[in-house]
Amino acid sequence: MKTVTIMIALIILLFLIYLCQPKSRKMFILNLLSQVKYLIPRYFT
Amino acid sequence: MNDYDVIIIGAGCGGLSSGALLSNQGRKVLVIEQSEQVGGCCSTFEKQGYKIDIGASIIEFPQVIDLCFKRMGTSFYDEVDLIPVDPTFSAILHDGSKITYPISLEETKKQIEKISPKDAKGWEEYSKKIQGFLDAALEGFFVSPAGNLTDVIKLFAKTPALLKYNRLFFSSYEGIMRKYFKNAKILESFSFHSFYAGLPPALLPGHFAMLPYAEHAGIYYSKGGMIGIPRGLQSCGERSNMEVKLNTLVKKILIKNKKVKGVMLDDGTEITTNLVISNINAKKMYFEMVGEEHLPWLAKVGLRSYAYSIASPMLYLCLDYEPPLTEHHTLMTRPMDKTNDYWNSHYLKGSFPKEQFGILSWTTKSDPSLAPKGHHIIAVTLAPGAYHLTGTTWDKEKPMLKEKIINYLADTYLPGLNDHVVLSELSTPVDFEKRLRSPEGAIYALRQDLPHSMMFRPSAKSRHIKGLYLVGASTHPGGGVPTVIASGMIVADLIEKYEK
């Protein structure tokens, strides 16, 4: 339970940090995050 | 006994550099090119006495290209007739003001100082940082394979100095430039450089912040047109008996038991070899020439996930007057945030406005022999254009769009243009696709952001087919004339190592 609480707090903190970023950095971060799911398949090309 | 030791599909700069190096190693090399001339995006065509560059219009990083020629016992400067270009460029900002950057770092600092003394100090710090990165990158990053984690670890082990610059890899181009420059005009003057690597400032990885600085190591134009560079590579290869076959289309790469056996041409002719180097778009090559049946499912998912790089519409203008420009390269710029906005509100939405920004490449400024006496050529690199336009097509829009852009340029950057156009041609992403057989007209093959880079870009040594290698923009270190030539060096080294 404690671990889950810490993880949720961490995610909220990261989200708040993200919200404080300038528009262009948000664009950079979103672009990276949107492609995370492809990294493993791309590694095998 | 095979017909050739190595067959290379595509006579772009990557294919020719690997071919020339391998023929210099004593291998029997055949380069097969679908079009009537070599060079791919770095080429020149002739129309009514005008020699017009297809895409690339300047040579940066000559030191990387020279490394390739040096390996063949010669030099870039001996093989290609190079014309130095100085200043590097002028930027005409959105408010009409102009900044010109000479090659000299000191003179550039003075130019910046006139606008912002604080940014002149930033220029000094930026120069120091990027020079350090470039020194390390030239030894490792540009000339080492990065196809898997082991390669990447070896790359950083070989040049540990690169680790000092890790922030460059995890920031954006815009983030790095904003760190060193605060003045809006200075920042705007460097905003279009991010499209030299195919992405807006906010999305391009920070190590590309080397682009504006690298120009100060010297930039050149090739006399007679940019085709001089691939021709220089071709002639080095041909001196070692490399053969180049033009106007010939490869239909399939022949594979048996996961090993390369040769290629099949469009007319059904089979040519045997155990080594094939692909200088074409990796996605197209794997799906159309190799075939899905030879690929594991994970690789197919990976290949499908790749986004093509930008297409770059070009407007070629042949003129009977001297255009009101001062430099070989004039950048028509927008502020960084507007350049990012263009990406979101036009490029991604499939619209292409007539209010353009980009590069005016006045090639006859450097080499008047490209056009009849008294005439001039400007190749206009327009803002990136999506392959799929919303609600219309490029073929439908092309005639009107060409007139609209010429009128816009006449009203803004090139007064008097309307009365002096002898010949004009708009090359759309669809035209690029037809001319170069590059899917969606992608000029750098695949996107060049971090999730498409290094070990996440298709590997130079195929992971699944023995004897298949990749050069060109599809593989590390990515798109651009010096980098694709570097990919040729990487593959020549890999073949020397693995294919005795």
Coordinates of C-alpha atoms in Angstrom, one line a residue:
Chain A
M1 CA 0.0 0.0 0.0
K2 CA 2.8 2.3 0.9
T3 CA 4.6 1.6 -2.4
V4 CA 1.5 2.4 -4.3
T5 CA 1.0 5.7 -2.5
I6 CA 4.6 6.7 -3.2
M7 CA 4.3 5.8 -6.9
I8 CA 1.1 7.8 -7.2
A9 CA 2.7 10.7 -5.5
L10 CA 5.7 10.5 -7.8
I11 CA 3.4 10.4 -10.9
I12 CA 1.5 13.4 -9.7
L13 CA 4.8 15.2 -9.0
L14 CA 6.1 14.4 -12.5
F15 CA 2.8 15.5 -14.0
L16 CA 3.0 18.8 -12.1
I17 CA 6.6 19.4 -13.2
Y18 CA 5.4 18.6 -16.8
L19 CA 2.6 21.2 -16.5
C20 CA 5.2 23.9 -15.5
Q21 CA 7.4 23.3 -18.6
P22 CA 7.3 25.8 -21.5
K23 CA 5.2 24.8 -24.5
S24 CA 8.2 23.7 -26.6
R25 CA 9.6 21.4 -23.9
K26 CA 6.1 19.9 -23.5
M27 CA 6.2 19.1 -27.3
F28 CA 9.6 17.4 -26.9
I29 CA 8.5 15.3 -23.9
L30 CA 5.2 14.3 -25.5
N31 CA 6.9 13.3 -28.7
L32 CA 9.3 11.0 -26.8
L33 CA 6.6 9.5 -24.6
S34 CA 4.3 8.8 -27.6
Q35 CA 7.0 6.6 -29.1
V36 CA 8.2 4.7 -26.0
K37 CA 6.1 1.7 -27.0
Y38 CA 8.0 1.3 -30.3
L39 CA 11.5 1.3 -28.8
I40 CA 11.8 -2.4 -28.3
P41 CA 10.4 -3.4 -31.8
R42 CA 12.7 -0.7 -33.3
Y43 CA 15.7 -2.2 -31.6
F44 CA 15.1 -5.4 -33.6
T45 CA 15.2 -3.7 -37.0
Chain B
M1 CA 31.1 -18.3 -58.3
N2 CA 29.1 -15.1 -57.9
D3 CA 28.8 -12.4 -60.5
Y4 CA 29.9 -9.8 -58.0
D5 CA 31.3 -9.6 -54.5
V6 CA 29.0 -6.8 -53.6
I7 CA 25.9 -5.3 -55.2
I8 CA 24.7 -1.9 -54.1
I9 CA 21.2 -0.8 -54.7
G10 CA 21.1 3.0 -55.2
A11 CA 23.8 5.3 -56.3
G12 CA 23.2 8.0 -53.6
C13 CA 26.2 9.3 -51.7
G14 CA 26.0 6.5 -49.1
G15 CA 25.9 3.8 -51.8
L16 CA 28.8 5.3 -53.8
S17 CA 31.0 5.9 -50.7
S18 CA 30.6 2.3 -49.6
G19 CA 31.1 1.1 -53.1
A20 CA 34.2 3.1 -53.7
L21 CA 35.7 2.0 -50.4
L22 CA 34.9 -1.6 -51.0
S23 CA 36.3 -1.6 -54.5
N24 CA 39.4 0.0 -53.1
Q25 CA 39.6 -3.0 -50.7
G26 CA 39.8 -5.2 -53.9
R27 CA 36.2 -6.3 -54.1
K28 CA 34.2 -6.6 -57.3
V29 CA 31.4 -4.0 -56.8
L30 CA 28.3 -3.3 -58.9
V31 CA 26.2 -0.2 -58.1
I32 CA 22.7 -0.3 -59.5
E33 CA 20.8 3.0 -59.9
Q34 CA 17.2 3.4 -61.0
S35 CA 17.5 6.9 -62.4
E36 CA 19.6 8.3 -65.2
Q37 CA 22.2 9.8 -62.9
V38 CA 24.0 9.3 -59.6
G39 CA 23.6 11.3 -56.3
G40 CA 20.0 10.9 -55.2
C41 CA 19.1 14.0 -53.2
C42 CA 22.6 15.4 -53.8
S43 CA 22.3 15.7 -57.6
T44 CA 21.9 18.2 -60.4
F45 CA 19.7 18.1 -63.5
E46 CA 19.9 20.1 -66.7
K47 CA 17.0 21.9 -68.3
Q48 CA 17.3 24.4 -71.2
G49 CA 20.9 25.2 -70.4
Y50 CA 20.4 25.6 -66.6
K51 CA 22.0 23.2 -64.2
I52 CA 19.7 22.9 -61.2
D53 CA 20.4 21.1 -57.9
I54 CA 17.7 18.7 -56.9
G55 CA 17.9 19.1 -53.1
A56 CA 21.2 19.6 -51.3
S57 CA 22.7 23.0 -52.1
I58 CA 25.8 23.3 -49.9
I59 CA 28.4 21.1 -48.3
E60 CA 28.8 21.2 -44.6
F61 CA 31.2 19.1 -42.5
P62 CA 33.8 18.8 -45.3
Q63 CA 36.1 17.1 -42.7
V64 CA 33.7 14.1 -42.5
I65 CA 33.6 13.7 -46.3
D66 CA 37.4 14.1 -46.5
L67 CA 37.8 11.2 -44.1
C68 CA 36.2 9.0 -46.7
F69 CA 38.4 10.2 -49.6
K70 CA 41.5 9.9 -47.4
R71 CA 40.8 6.2 -46.8
M72 CA 41.2 5.9 -50.6
G73 CA 44.5 7.7 -50.6
T74 CA 43.2 10.9 -52.0
S75 CA 41.4 13.9 -50.7
F76 CA 38.0 15.5 -51.1
Y77 CA 39.6 18.8 -52.1
D78 CA 41.6 17.0 -54.9
E79 CA 38.7 15.0 -56.2
V80 CA 35.9 17.6 -56.3
D81 CA 36.2 21.1 -57.5
L82 CA 35.1 23.0 -54.5
I83 CA 34.1 26.7 -54.3
P84 CA 34.3 28.2 -50.7
V85 CA 31.2 30.0 -49.6
D86 CA 31.5 32.9 -47.3
P87 CA 29.4 34.3 -45.5
T88 CA 27.7 31.1 -44.3
F89 CA 24.3 32.7 -44.7
S90 CA 22.1 35.7 -44.3
A91 CA 18.8 35.4 -42.4
I92 CA 16.0 37.7 -43.3
L93 CA 13.8 37.7 -40.2
H94 CA 10.0 38.0 -40.2
D95 CA 10.2 41.7 -39.5
G96 CA 12.3 42.2 -42.6
S97 CA 15.6 42.8 -40.8
K98 CA 18.7 41.0 -41.9
I99 CA 21.6 39.3 -40.1
T100 CA 24.7 38.0 -42.0
Y101 CA 27.1 35.5 -40.5
P102 CA 30.6 35.3 -42.0
I103 CA 32.7 32.1 -41.7
S104 CA 35.0 33.7 -39.2
L105 CA 33.9 32.9 -35.6
E106 CA 35.3 36.3 -34.5
E107 CA 33.4 38.2 -37.2
T108 CA 30.2 36.3 -36.4
K109 CA 30.6 37.3 -32.8
K110 CA 30.9 41.0 -33.8
Q111 CA 27.7 40.7 -35.9
I112 CA 25.9 39.2 -32.9
E113 CA 27.4 41.8 -30.6
K114 CA 25.8 44.6 -32.7
I115 CA 22.4 43.1 -31.9
S116 CA 23.0 41.7 -28.4
P117 CA 26.3 42.0 -26.4
K118 CA 25.0 39.3 -24.0
D119 CA 24.4 36.9 -26.9
A120 CA 27.9 37.6 -28.2
K121 CA 29.2 36.0 -25.0
G122 CA 26.6 33.2 -25.5
W123 CA 28.1 32.7 -29.0
E124 CA 31.6 32.2 -27.4
E125 CA 30.2 29.7 -24.9
Y126 CA 28.1 27.9 -27.5
S127 CA 31.1 27.7 -29.9
K128 CA 33.3 26.2 -27.2
K129 CA 30.7 23.6 -26.2
I130 CA 29.9 22.6 -29.7
Q131 CA 33.5 22.5 -30.8
G132 CA 34.2 20.1 -28.0
F133 CA 31.3 17.9 -29.0
L134 CA 32.3 17.9 -32.6
D135 CA 35.9 16.9 -31.8
A136 CA 34.5 13.9 -29.9
A137 CA 31.8 13.1 -32.5
L138 CA 34.2 13.1 -35.4
E139 CA 36.2 10.3 -33.8
G140 CA 33.3 8.2 -32.7
F141 CA 29.7 9.2 -33.3
F142 CA 29.8 9.8 -37.1
V143 CA 32.1 6.9 -38.0
S144 CA 31.1 4.1 -35.6
P145 CA 28.1 1.7 -36.0
A146 CA 25.3 2.1 -33.5
G147 CA 23.1 -0.9 -34.5
N148 CA 22.7 -2.4 -31.0
L149 CA 23.4 -1.7 -27.4
T150 CA 26.9 -3.2 -27.6
D151 CA 27.8 -0.9 -30.5
V152 CA 26.5 2.1 -28.6
I153 CA 28.5 1.1 -25.5
K154 CA 31.6 0.6 -27.6
L155 CA 31.0 4.0 -29.3
F156 CA 31.0 5.8 -26.0
A157 CA 33.9 3.7 -24.7
K158 CA 35.9 4.7 -27.8
T159 CA 35.1 8.4 -27.3
P160 CA 34.3 8.8 -23.6
A161 CA 34.5 12.6 -24.1
L162 CA 31.0 12.2 -25.7
L163 CA 29.6 11.4 -22.3
K164 CA 30.4 15.0 -21.2
Y165 CA 27.9 16.2 -23.8
N166 CA 25.0 13.8 -22.8
R167 CA 22.7 16.8 -22.2
L168 CA 22.8 17.5 -25.9
F169 CA 21.2 14.2 -26.6
F170 CA 18.4 14.6 -24.1
S171 CA 17.4 18.2 -24.8
S172 CA 15.8 19.7 -27.9
Y173 CA 17.6 21.9 -30.5
E174 CA 15.5 24.8 -29.2
G175 CA 16.4 24.0 -25.5
I176 CA 20.2 24.2 -26.4
M177 CA 19.9 27.3 -28.5
R178 CA 17.8 29.1 -25.8
K179 CA 20.5 28.2 -23.2
Y180 CA 23.1 30.2 -25.1
F181 CA 21.0 32.9 -26.9
K182 CA 18.4 35.1 -25.3
N183 CA 17.8 37.7 -28.0
A184 CA 14.7 37.0 -30.1
K185 CA 16.4 38.1 -33.4
I186 CA 19.5 35.9 -32.9
L187 CA 17.3 32.9 -31.9
E188 CA 15.1 33.5 -35.0
S189 CA 18.2 33.6 -37.3
F190 CA 19.0 30.0 -36.2
S191 CA 15.4 28.7 -36.2
F192 CA 15.3 27.2 -39.7
H193 CA 18.5 25.1 -39.2
S194 CA 16.5 22.5 -37.3
F195 CA 14.8 21.6 -40.6
Y196 CA 18.3 20.8 -42.0
A197 CA 17.7 17.6 -39.9
G198 CA 14.0 17.5 -40.7
L199 CA 12.2 18.6 -37.5
P200 CA 11.0 21.8 -35.9
P201 CA 13.3 23.3 -33.1
A202 CA 11.2 21.9 -30.3
L203 CA 11.4 18.3 -31.5
L204 CA 14.9 18.0 -32.9
P205 CA 17.4 16.4 -30.5
G206 CA 19.9 18.9 -29.0
H207 CA 23.1 17.5 -30.6
F208 CA 21.9 19.0 -33.9
A209 CA 22.6 22.4 -32.3
M210 CA 26.0 21.7 -33.9
L211 CA 24.5 22.7 -37.3
P212 CA 24.8 26.5 -37.2
Y213 CA 28.3 26.2 -35.7
A214 CA 29.6 23.5 -38.0
E215 CA 29.1 25.9 -41.0
H216 CA 32.0 28.0 -39.6
A217 CA 34.4 25.1 -40.2
G218 CA 33.9 26.0 -43.9
I219 CA 31.1 25.4 -46.3
Y220 CA 31.5 24.7 -50.0
Y221 CA 29.7 24.5 -53.3
S222 CA 30.7 22.0 -55.9
K223 CA 31.6 23.6 -59.3
G224 CA 29.1 22.4 -61.9
G225 CA 26.4 21.6 -59.3
M226 CA 26.1 19.3 -56.3
I227 CA 26.4 16.2 -58.5
G228 CA 30.1 16.9 -58.4
I229 CA 30.3 15.2 -55.0
P230 CA 28.7 11.8 -55.9
R231 CA 30.7 12.0 -59.2
G232 CA 33.9 12.4 -57.2
L233 CA 33.1 9.2 -55.2
Q234 CA 32.1 7.4 -58.4
S235 CA 35.3 8.2 -60.1
C236 CA 37.3 7.0 -57.1
G237 CA 35.4 3.8 -57.2
E238 CA 35.7 3.4 -61.0
R239 CA 39.5 3.7 -60.7
S240 CA 39.3 0.5 -58.7
N241 CA 36.9 -1.1 -61.2
M242 CA 33.6 -0.4 -59.5
E243 CA 30.8 -0.6 -62.0
V244 CA 27.8 1.7 -62.0
K245 CA 24.7 0.7 -63.9
L246 CA 22.2 3.5 -64.4
N247 CA 18.5 3.3 -65.5
T248 CA 18.2 -0.1 -63.9
L249 CA 15.6 -1.1 -61.3
V250 CA 16.1 -3.8 -58.7
K251 CA 12.8 -5.6 -58.0
K252 CA 13.8 -8.1 -55.3
I253 CA 16.7 -9.1 -53.1
L254 CA 17.1 -12.8 -53.5
I255 CA 17.3 -14.6 -50.2
K256 CA 17.6 -18.3 -49.3
N257 CA 17.8 -19.6 -45.7
K258 CA 18.1 -16.1 -44.4
K259 CA 21.2 -15.4 -46.5
V260 CA 21.5 -13.0 -49.5
K261 CA 21.9 -14.8 -52.8
G262 CA 21.7 -11.9 -55.3
V263 CA 19.2 -9.4 -56.7
M264 CA 16.5 -9.7 -59.4
L265 CA 16.1 -6.8 -61.8
D266 CA 12.8 -5.4 -63.0
D267 CA 13.2 -7.3 -66.3
G268 CA 13.7 -10.6 -64.5
T269 CA 17.5 -10.8 -64.8
E270 CA 19.2 -12.3 -61.7
I271 CA 22.6 -11.2 -60.6
T272 CA 24.3 -13.3 -57.9
T273 CA 26.2 -12.1 -54.9
N274 CA 26.5 -12.8 -51.2
L275 CA 26.6 -9.2 -50.2
V276 CA 23.9 -6.6 -50.9
I277 CA 24.1 -3.0 -49.6
S278 CA 20.8 -1.1 -49.7
N279 CA 21.0 2.6 -50.3
I280 CA 17.2 3.0 -50.4
N281 CA 14.6 3.7 -47.8
A282 CA 14.9 0.8 -45.2
K283 CA 11.1 0.5 -44.8
K284 CA 10.6 0.1 -48.5
M285 CA 13.6 -2.2 -48.9
Y286 CA 12.5 -4.6 -46.2
F287 CA 8.8 -4.8 -47.1
E288 CA 9.1 -4.6 -50.9
M289 CA 12.5 -6.1 -51.8
V290 CA 13.2 -8.5 -49.0
G291 CA 9.6 -9.5 -48.2
E292 CA 7.7 -9.9 -44.9
E293 CA 8.2 -13.7 -45.0
H294 CA 11.9 -13.2 -44.1
L295 CA 11.3 -10.9 -41.2
P296 CA 10.4 -11.8 -37.6
W297 CA 7.2 -10.2 -36.3
L298 CA 8.9 -7.9 -33.9
A299 CA 11.0 -6.4 -36.7
K300 CA 7.9 -5.9 -38.8
V301 CA 6.2 -4.0 -35.9
G302 CA 9.4 -1.9 -35.5
L303 CA 9.6 -1.1 -39.3
R304 CA 5.9 -0.2 -39.5
S305 CA 6.3 2.1 -36.5
Y306 CA 8.9 4.3 -38.3
A307 CA 7.6 7.7 -39.4
Y308 CA 9.0 9.0 -42.7
S309 CA 11.1 12.2 -42.5
I310 CA 9.8 15.4 -43.9
A311 CA 9.3 16.0 -47.5
S312 CA 10.7 19.3 -48.7
P313 CA 9.0 20.9 -51.7
M314 CA 11.4 22.8 -53.9
L315 CA 10.8 25.7 -56.3
Y316 CA 13.4 26.0 -59.0
L317 CA 13.7 29.4 -60.5
C318 CA 15.7 30.3 -63.6
L319 CA 16.0 34.0 -64.0
D320 CA 17.2 36.6 -66.6
Y321 CA 18.2 39.1 -63.9
E322 CA 20.5 39.2 -60.9
P323 CA 18.3 38.6 -57.9
P324 CA 18.4 41.1 -55.1
L325 CA 20.3 38.8 -52.8
T326 CA 23.8 39.0 -51.3
E327 CA 24.6 35.4 -50.3
H328 CA 24.6 31.9 -51.7
H329 CA 22.2 31.0 -48.9
T330 CA 19.5 33.4 -47.6
L331 CA 17.3 32.0 -44.9
M332 CA 13.7 33.2 -44.7
T333 CA 13.0 32.7 -41.1
R334 CA 10.2 32.8 -38.5
P335 CA 10.6 33.0 -34.7
M336 CA 11.2 29.7 -33.1
D337 CA 7.7 29.4 -31.6
K338 CA 6.1 30.2 -34.9
T339 CA 8.3 27.6 -36.6
N340 CA 7.0 25.0 -34.1
D341 CA 3.5 26.3 -34.6
Y342 CA 3.9 25.7 -38.4
W343 CA 4.7 22.1 -37.6
N344 CA 1.5 21.6 -35.6
S345 CA -0.9 23.8 -37.5
H346 CA 0.2 23.2 -41.1
Y347 CA 2.6 20.2 -41.5
L348 CA 0.7 17.8 -39.3
K349 CA -2.7 19.0 -40.6
G350 CA -1.8 18.6 -44.2
S351 CA -2.0 22.2 -45.3
F352 CA 0.6 24.2 -47.3
P353 CA 0.3 28.0 -47.1
K354 CA 1.7 30.4 -49.8
E355 CA 3.4 32.5 -47.1
Q356 CA 6.6 30.6 -47.1
F357 CA 9.8 30.4 -45.2
G358 CA 12.9 28.3 -46.0
I359 CA 16.1 28.8 -48.0
L360 CA 16.9 30.8 -51.1
S361 CA 19.9 29.0 -52.6
W362 CA 21.4 31.4 -55.2
T363 CA 23.7 28.8 -56.7
T364 CA 24.9 31.0 -59.6
K365 CA 26.3 33.4 -57.0
S366 CA 29.0 30.8 -56.4
D367 CA 29.2 29.3 -59.8
P368 CA 27.9 31.5 -62.7
S369 CA 28.7 28.7 -65.2
L370 CA 25.5 26.9 -64.1
A371 CA 23.3 29.3 -66.2
P372 CA 23.7 31.1 -69.5
K373 CA 25.6 34.4 -69.3
G374 CA 23.7 37.0 -67.3
H375 CA 21.2 34.5 -66.1
H376 CA 20.7 33.1 -62.6
I377 CA 19.3 30.2 -60.7
I378 CA 17.6 30.1 -57.3
A379 CA 16.6 26.8 -55.8
V380 CA 14.0 27.6 -53.1
T381 CA 13.8 25.1 -50.3
L382 CA 10.2 25.7 -49.1
A383 CA 8.8 24.9 -45.6
P384 CA 8.2 21.2 -45.1
G385 CA 5.1 20.0 -46.8
A386 CA 3.1 17.0 -45.8
Y387 CA 2.8 14.2 -48.4
H388 CA -1.0 13.9 -47.8
L389 CA -2.7 17.3 -48.2
T390 CA -6.1 17.6 -46.5
G391 CA -9.0 17.8 -48.9
T392 CA -6.8 18.0 -52.0
T393 CA -3.7 16.6 -53.7
W394 CA -0.3 18.1 -54.7
D395 CA -1.0 17.4 -58.4
K396 CA -4.2 19.4 -58.2
E397 CA -2.6 22.3 -56.2
K398 CA 0.7 22.4 -58.0
P399 CA 0.0 25.0 -60.9
M400 CA -1.8 27.5 -58.7
L401 CA 0.5 27.0 -55.8
K402 CA 3.6 27.7 -57.9
E403 CA 2.1 31.0 -59.1
K404 CA 1.1 32.0 -55.6
I405 CA 4.5 31.3 -54.1
I406 CA 6.3 33.2 -56.9
N407 CA 4.0 36.2 -56.3
Y408 CA 4.6 35.9 -52.6
L409 CA 8.4 35.9 -53.1
A410 CA 8.2 38.8 -55.5
D411 CA 6.2 40.8 -52.8
T412 CA 8.6 39.9 -50.0
Y413 CA 12.1 38.6 -50.6
L414 CA 12.7 39.0 -54.3
P415 CA 11.3 42.2 -55.7
G416 CA 11.0 42.2 -59.5
L417 CA 10.9 38.4 -59.6
N418 CA 7.7 38.2 -61.6
D419 CA 9.1 39.9 -64.7
H420 CA 12.3 37.8 -64.8
V421 CA 11.3 34.2 -64.5
V422 CA 12.5 32.3 -67.6
L423 CA 11.8 28.9 -66.3
S424 CA 10.2 27.6 -63.1
E425 CA 9.4 24.2 -61.7
L426 CA 7.7 23.3 -58.4
S427 CA 8.9 19.9 -57.2
T428 CA 6.3 18.6 -54.7
P429 CA 6.7 15.6 -52.3
V430 CA 4.9 13.5 -55.0
D431 CA 7.5 14.6 -57.6
F432 CA 10.3 13.7 -55.2
E433 CA 8.8 10.3 -54.7
K434 CA 8.6 9.7 -58.4
R435 CA 12.1 11.1 -59.2
L436 CA 14.0 9.4 -56.3
R437 CA 11.6 6.5 -55.5
S438 CA 11.7 7.8 -51.9
P439 CA 8.4 6.9 -50.2
E440 CA 6.3 10.0 -49.5
G441 CA 9.2 12.1 -50.8
A442 CA 11.0 11.8 -47.5
I443 CA 14.4 13.5 -47.9
Y444 CA 16.0 12.0 -44.8
A445 CA 14.3 8.6 -45.1
L446 CA 13.0 8.4 -41.5
R447 CA 12.4 11.0 -38.9
Q448 CA 15.5 12.0 -36.9
D449 CA 14.2 12.4 -33.3
L450 CA 15.6 10.3 -30.5
P451 CA 13.3 7.3 -30.8
H452 CA 14.4 7.0 -34.5
S453 CA 18.1 7.4 -33.7
M454 CA 21.2 5.2 -33.2
M455 CA 20.1 1.7 -32.1
F456 CA 16.5 2.5 -32.7
R457 CA 17.2 3.3 -36.4
P458 CA 17.5 0.3 -38.8
S459 CA 20.8 -1.4 -38.2
A460 CA 23.6 -1.0 -40.8
K461 CA 24.2 -4.7 -40.6
S462 CA 20.9 -6.4 -41.0
R463 CA 19.9 -8.4 -37.9
H464 CA 17.9 -10.9 -39.8
I465 CA 19.4 -11.4 -43.2
K466 CA 23.0 -12.5 -43.5
G467 CA 24.9 -10.5 -46.1
L468 CA 22.5 -7.5 -46.1
Y469 CA 23.8 -4.1 -45.1
L470 CA 22.2 -0.6 -45.1
V471 CA 23.7 2.8 -45.9
G472 CA 22.2 6.2 -46.4
A473 CA 19.7 8.2 -44.4
S474 CA 17.8 5.2 -43.2
T475 CA 20.6 4.1 -40.8
H476 CA 22.9 5.7 -38.3
P477 CA 24.1 8.5 -38.3
G478 CA 21.1 9.6 -40.4
G479 CA 20.3 12.0 -43.3
G480 CA 22.5 14.7 -44.8
V481 CA 25.4 14.5 -47.3
P482 CA 28.3 14.1 -44.8
T483 CA 26.4 11.7 -42.6
V484 CA 25.3 9.4 -45.4
I485 CA 28.9 9.3 -46.7
A486 CA 29.8 8.4 -43.1
S487 CA 27.3 5.5 -43.2
G488 CA 29.2 4.3 -46.2
M489 CA 32.4 4.3 -44.2
I490 CA 30.7 2.4 -41.4
V491 CA 29.4 -0.3 -43.7
A492 CA 32.8 -0.7 -45.5
D493 CA 34.3 -1.3 -42.0
L494 CA 31.6 -3.7 -41.0
I495 CA 32.1 -5.7 -44.2
E496 CA 35.8 -5.7 -43.8
K497 CA 35.3 -7.1 -40.3
Y498 CA 32.5 -9.7 -40.9
E499 CA 32.8 -10.7 -44.5
K500 CA 36.4 -11.8 -45.1

